[in-house]
Amino acid sequence: MATRSRPFATVPLDATSKAIIEQLQEDGRRAYATIGKAVGLSEAAVRQRVQKLVESGVVQIVAVTDPLQVGFTRQAMIGIRSEGNLETLADTLADLPEVDYVVITAGGFDVLVEVVCEDDEHLLDVLNNKIRALPDVRGTETFVYLKLRKQLYNWGTR
């Protein structure tokens, strides 16, 4: 499982690294030789840069699936109000296999998690027996997804 914590100091990226990232955001399977031609580097140089970007946590190269197509018919965002250490709770939530997104927030909820479940029974089990059962959880609000209209990963590097 990939866990990402955003540090206050970011990894400095030059224009070439940003161009490589943008190429990969368009097509994560794009050949290094093709990327090299687009950014003015050799295939070997692109391979090295991509490896460094992956090792430093700047990028992940993964297959993004449509949950409905692979048997997960219920997705939801769950807002959690809690007591205690938020980072510890977030780490515990991140370890749940159904949870694919965890953020510590300010506002009405302390933590938001996105869950991907097989059906409503599975969602109920996750909510009741895994999330609400945690000792620091004081309340939850569940936002069930009815239809996904947009989800992109190509926002560039700005």
PDB file of C-alpha atoms in Angstrom:
ATOM      1  CA  MET A   1       0.000   0.000   0.000  1.00  0.00           C
ATOM      2  CA  ALA A   2       1.250   3.462  -0.819  1.00  0.00           C
ATOM      3  CA  THR A   3       1.192   5.942   1.985  1.00  0.00           C
ATOM      4  CA  ARG A   4       2.023   9.522   1.295  1.00  0.00           C
ATOM      5  CA  SER A   5       2.665  12.220   3.799  1.00  0.00           C
ATOM      6  CA  ARG A   6       3.165  15.665   2.370  1.00  0.00           C
ATOM      7  CA  PRO A   7       6.194  17.265   3.967  1.00  0.00           C
ATOM      8  CA  PHE A   8       6.503  21.032   4.215  1.00  0.00           C
ATOM      9  CA  ALA A   9       9.646  20.920   2.078  1.00  0.00           C
ATOM     10  CA  THR A  10       9.001  19.629  -1.421  1.00  0.00           C
ATOM     11  CA  VAL A  11      11.421  17.918  -3.765  1.00  0.00           C
ATOM     12  CA  PRO A  12      12.753  20.542  -6.205  1.00  0.00           C
ATOM     13  CA  LEU A  13      11.858  19.702  -9.795  1.00  0.00           C
ATOM     14  CA  ASP A  14      13.521  21.179 -12.845  1.00  0.00           C
ATOM     15  CA  ALA A  15      11.649  21.811 -16.094  1.00  0.00           C
ATOM     16  CA  THR A  16      12.771  18.474 -17.555  1.00  0.00           C
ATOM     17  CA  SER A  17      11.498  16.450 -14.585  1.00  0.00           C
ATOM     18  CA  LYS A  18       8.179  18.306 -14.766  1.00  0.00           C
ATOM     19  CA  ALA A  19       7.944  17.540 -18.487  1.00  0.00           C
ATOM     20  CA  ILE A  20       8.618  13.842 -17.793  1.00  0.00           C
ATOM     21  CA  ILE A  21       5.889  13.804 -15.132  1.00  0.00           C
ATOM     22  CA  GLU A  22       3.427  15.414 -17.527  1.00  0.00           C
ATOM     23  CA  GLN A  23       4.259  12.790 -20.167  1.00  0.00           C
ATOM     24  CA  LEU A  24       3.614  10.012 -17.636  1.00  0.00           C
ATOM     25  CA  GLN A  25       0.351  11.622 -16.494  1.00  0.00           C
ATOM     26  CA  GLU A  26      -0.882  11.478 -20.082  1.00  0.00           C
ATOM     27  CA  ASP A  27       0.145   7.824 -20.429  1.00  0.00           C
ATOM     28  CA  GLY A  28       1.855   5.944 -17.605  1.00  0.00           C
ATOM     29  CA  ARG A  29       2.942   3.235 -20.076  1.00  0.00           C
ATOM     30  CA  ARG A  30       4.610   5.628 -22.500  1.00  0.00           C
ATOM     31  CA  ALA A  31       7.991   4.309 -23.598  1.00  0.00           C
ATOM     32  CA  TYR A  32      11.052   5.999 -22.149  1.00  0.00           C
ATOM     33  CA  ALA A  33      12.379   6.522 -25.683  1.00  0.00           C
ATOM     34  CA  THR A  34       9.189   8.395 -26.626  1.00  0.00           C
ATOM     35  CA  ILE A  35       9.393  10.514 -23.475  1.00  0.00           C
ATOM     36  CA  GLY A  36      13.061  11.173 -24.212  1.00  0.00           C
ATOM     37  CA  LYS A  37      12.220  12.540 -27.660  1.00  0.00           C
ATOM     38  CA  ALA A  38       9.557  14.816 -26.170  1.00  0.00           C
ATOM     39  CA  VAL A  39      11.819  16.217 -23.431  1.00  0.00           C
ATOM     40  CA  GLY A  40      15.215  16.120 -25.158  1.00  0.00           C
ATOM     41  CA  LEU A  41      16.883  13.295 -23.215  1.00  0.00           C
ATOM     42  CA  SER A  42      18.126   9.818 -24.004  1.00  0.00           C
ATOM     43  CA  GLU A  43      16.051   6.781 -23.060  1.00  0.00           C
ATOM     44  CA  ALA A  44      18.592   5.899 -20.337  1.00  0.00           C
ATOM     45  CA  ALA A  45      18.460   9.412 -18.863  1.00  0.00           C
ATOM     46  CA  VAL A  46      14.658   9.303 -18.737  1.00  0.00           C
ATOM     47  CA  ARG A  47      14.775   5.870 -17.076  1.00  0.00           C
ATOM     48  CA  GLN A  48      17.147   7.221 -14.388  1.00  0.00           C
ATOM     49  CA  ARG A  49      15.034  10.309 -13.771  1.00  0.00           C
ATOM     50  CA  VAL A  50      11.820   8.301 -13.519  1.00  0.00           C
ATOM     51  CA  GLN A  51      13.494   5.920 -11.062  1.00  0.00           C
ATOM     52  CA  LYS A  52      14.593   8.867  -8.898  1.00  0.00           C
ATOM     53  CA  LEU A  53      11.090  10.381  -9.037  1.00  0.00           C
ATOM     54  CA  VAL A  54       9.580   7.075  -7.913  1.00  0.00           C
ATOM     55  CA  GLU A  55      12.175   6.484  -5.165  1.00  0.00           C
ATOM     56  CA  SER A  56      11.706  10.008  -3.778  1.00  0.00           C
ATOM     57  CA  GLY A  57       7.919   9.577  -3.663  1.00  0.00           C
ATOM     58  CA  VAL A  58       7.231  12.346  -6.182  1.00  0.00           C
ATOM     59  CA  VAL A  59       5.369   9.923  -8.473  1.00  0.00           C
ATOM     60  CA  GLN A  60       3.734   6.523  -8.337  1.00  0.00           C
ATOM     61  CA  ILE A  61       3.156   4.540 -11.490  1.00  0.00           C
ATOM     62  CA  VAL A  62       0.033   2.427 -11.032  1.00  0.00           C
ATOM     63  CA  ALA A  63      -2.931   1.038 -12.957  1.00  0.00           C
ATOM     64  CA  VAL A  64      -6.095   2.937 -12.073  1.00  0.00           C
ATOM     65  CA  THR A  65      -9.158   0.717 -12.292  1.00  0.00           C
ATOM     66  CA  ASP A  66     -12.855   1.444 -12.512  1.00  0.00           C
ATOM     67  CA  PRO A  67     -14.179  -0.057  -9.242  1.00  0.00           C
ATOM     68  CA  LEU A  68     -17.477  -1.063 -10.866  1.00  0.00           C
ATOM     69  CA  GLN A  69     -15.658  -3.059 -13.535  1.00  0.00           C
ATOM     70  CA  VAL A  70     -13.750  -5.093 -10.940  1.00  0.00           C
ATOM     71  CA  GLY A  71     -16.662  -5.900  -8.624  1.00  0.00           C
ATOM     72  CA  PHE A  72     -16.777  -2.980  -6.187  1.00  0.00           C
ATOM     73  CA  THR A  73     -20.246  -1.460  -6.530  1.00  0.00           C
ATOM     74  CA  ARG A  74     -20.214   0.805  -3.485  1.00  0.00           C
ATOM     75  CA  GLN A  75     -17.894   3.738  -2.844  1.00  0.00           C
ATOM     76  CA  ALA A  76     -18.263   6.331  -0.118  1.00  0.00           C
ATOM     77  CA  MET A  77     -16.476   9.192   1.583  1.00  0.00           C
ATOM     78  CA  ILE A  78     -16.661   8.986   5.367  1.00  0.00           C
ATOM     79  CA  GLY A  79     -16.147  12.022   7.557  1.00  0.00           C
ATOM     80  CA  ILE A  80     -14.813  11.093  10.991  1.00  0.00           C
ATOM     81  CA  ARG A  81     -14.890  13.100  14.214  1.00  0.00           C
ATOM     82  CA  SER A  82     -12.378  11.882  16.755  1.00  0.00           C
ATOM     83  CA  GLU A  83     -10.463  12.400  19.959  1.00  0.00           C
ATOM     84  CA  GLY A  84      -6.826  11.625  20.533  1.00  0.00           C
ATOM     85  CA  ASN A  85      -3.922  11.625  18.140  1.00  0.00           C
ATOM     86  CA  LEU A  86      -5.102  12.261  14.581  1.00  0.00           C
ATOM     87  CA  GLU A  87      -1.969  10.877  12.946  1.00  0.00           C
ATOM     88  CA  THR A  88      -2.284   7.592  14.820  1.00  0.00           C
ATOM     89  CA  LEU A  89      -5.942   7.317  13.827  1.00  0.00           C
ATOM     90  CA  ALA A  90      -5.145   8.180  10.195  1.00  0.00           C
ATOM     91  CA  ASP A  91      -2.431   5.500  10.114  1.00  0.00           C
ATOM     92  CA  THR A  92      -4.836   2.916  11.558  1.00  0.00           C
ATOM     93  CA  LEU A  93      -7.477   3.822   8.982  1.00  0.00           C
ATOM     94  CA  ALA A  94      -4.912   3.702   6.166  1.00  0.00           C
ATOM     95  CA  ASP A  95      -4.178   0.077   7.091  1.00  0.00           C
ATOM     96  CA  LEU A  96      -7.760  -0.999   6.334  1.00  0.00           C
ATOM     97  CA  PRO A  97      -7.864  -2.749   2.943  1.00  0.00           C
ATOM     98  CA  GLU A  98     -11.120  -1.030   1.936  1.00  0.00           C
ATOM     99  CA  VAL A  99      -9.684   2.450   2.512  1.00  0.00           C
ATOM    100  CA  ASP A 100      -7.965   4.005  -0.503  1.00  0.00           C
ATOM    101  CA  TYR A 101      -7.680   7.641   0.596  1.00  0.00           C
ATOM    102  CA  VAL A 102      -7.061   9.225   3.995  1.00  0.00           C
ATOM    103  CA  VAL A 103      -6.625  12.899   4.854  1.00  0.00           C
ATOM    104  CA  ILE A 104      -6.437  14.733   8.150  1.00  0.00           C
ATOM    105  CA  THR A 105      -8.613  17.826   7.827  1.00  0.00           C
ATOM    106  CA  ALA A 106      -9.637  21.028   9.545  1.00  0.00           C
ATOM    107  CA  GLY A 107     -13.319  21.834   9.908  1.00  0.00           C
ATOM    108  CA  GLY A 108     -16.318  19.685  10.726  1.00  0.00           C
ATOM    109  CA  PHE A 109     -14.401  16.426  10.429  1.00  0.00           C
ATOM    110  CA  ASP A 110     -10.988  15.481  11.743  1.00  0.00           C
ATOM    111  CA  VAL A 111     -10.325  12.807   9.113  1.00  0.00           C
ATOM    112  CA  LEU A 112     -11.844  11.957   5.733  1.00  0.00           C
ATOM    113  CA  VAL A 113     -11.529   8.467   4.263  1.00  0.00           C
ATOM    114  CA  GLU A 114     -12.687   7.077   0.961  1.00  0.00           C
ATOM    115  CA  VAL A 115     -13.737   3.439   0.945  1.00  0.00           C
ATOM    116  CA  VAL A 116     -14.299   1.021  -1.918  1.00  0.00           C
ATOM    117  CA  CYS A 117     -16.628  -1.852  -1.051  1.00  0.00           C
ATOM    118  CA  GLU A 118     -18.263  -4.772  -2.825  1.00  0.00           C
ATOM    119  CA  ASP A 119     -21.805  -3.741  -1.847  1.00  0.00           C
ATOM    120  CA  ASP A 120     -23.871  -2.059   0.881  1.00  0.00           C
ATOM    121  CA  GLU A 121     -23.417  -4.987   3.288  1.00  0.00           C
ATOM    122  CA  HIS A 122     -19.659  -4.668   2.922  1.00  0.00           C
ATOM    123  CA  LEU A 123     -19.873  -0.895   3.505  1.00  0.00           C
ATOM    124  CA  LEU A 124     -21.959  -1.473   6.637  1.00  0.00           C
ATOM    125  CA  ASP A 125     -19.403  -3.966   7.930  1.00  0.00           C
ATOM    126  CA  VAL A 126     -16.501  -1.561   7.309  1.00  0.00           C
ATOM    127  CA  LEU A 127     -18.341   1.330   8.899  1.00  0.00           C
ATOM    128  CA  ASN A 128     -19.723  -0.542  11.900  1.00  0.00           C
ATOM    129  CA  ASN A 129     -17.039  -3.105  12.693  1.00  0.00           C
ATOM    130  CA  LYS A 130     -13.838  -1.452  11.504  1.00  0.00           C
ATOM    131  CA  ILE A 131     -14.170   2.336  11.618  1.00  0.00           C
ATOM    132  CA  ARG A 132     -16.727   3.071  14.351  1.00  0.00           C
ATOM    133  CA  ALA A 133     -15.172   0.351  16.512  1.00  0.00           C
ATOM    134  CA  LEU A 134     -11.899   2.288  16.789  1.00  0.00           C
ATOM    135  CA  PRO A 135     -11.505   3.768  20.287  1.00  0.00           C
ATOM    136  CA  ASP A 136     -10.806   7.376  19.207  1.00  0.00           C
ATOM    137  CA  VAL A 137     -13.720   7.609  16.744  1.00  0.00           C
ATOM    138  CA  ARG A 138     -16.519   9.758  18.189  1.00  0.00           C
ATOM    139  CA  GLY A 139     -18.805   9.999  15.174  1.00  0.00           C
ATOM    140  CA  THR A 140     -19.027   9.493  11.430  1.00  0.00           C
ATOM    141  CA  GLU A 141     -20.988  10.803   8.483  1.00  0.00           C
ATOM    142  CA  THR A 142     -21.109   8.747   5.309  1.00  0.00           C
ATOM    143  CA  PHE A 143     -21.428  10.225   1.828  1.00  0.00           C
ATOM    144  CA  VAL A 144     -22.391   7.405  -0.553  1.00  0.00           C
ATOM    145  CA  TYR A 145     -21.325   7.897  -4.170  1.00  0.00           C
ATOM    146  CA  LEU A 146     -24.231   7.591  -6.596  1.00  0.00           C
ATOM    147  CA  LYS A 147     -22.317   8.286  -9.806  1.00  0.00           C
ATOM    148  CA  LEU A 148     -18.749   9.261 -10.553  1.00  0.00           C
ATOM    149  CA  ARG A 149     -18.694  12.167 -13.004  1.00  0.00           C
ATOM    150  CA  LYS A 150     -15.019  13.127 -13.068  1.00  0.00           C
ATOM    151  CA  GLN A 151     -11.765  11.738 -11.741  1.00  0.00           C
ATOM    152  CA  LEU A 152      -8.523  12.817 -13.360  1.00  0.00           C
ATOM    153  CA  TYR A 153      -4.863  12.422 -12.517  1.00  0.00           C
ATOM    154  CA  ASN A 154      -3.400  14.655 -15.203  1.00  0.00           C
ATOM    155  CA  TRP A 155      -3.273  18.027 -13.448  1.00  0.00           C
ATOM    156  CA  GLY A 156       0.304  18.591 -14.517  1.00  0.00           C
ATOM    157  CA  THR A 157       3.119  20.007 -12.422  1.00  0.00           C
ATOM    158  CA  ARG A 158       2.335  23.729 -12.501  1.00  0.00           C
TER     159      ARG A 158
END
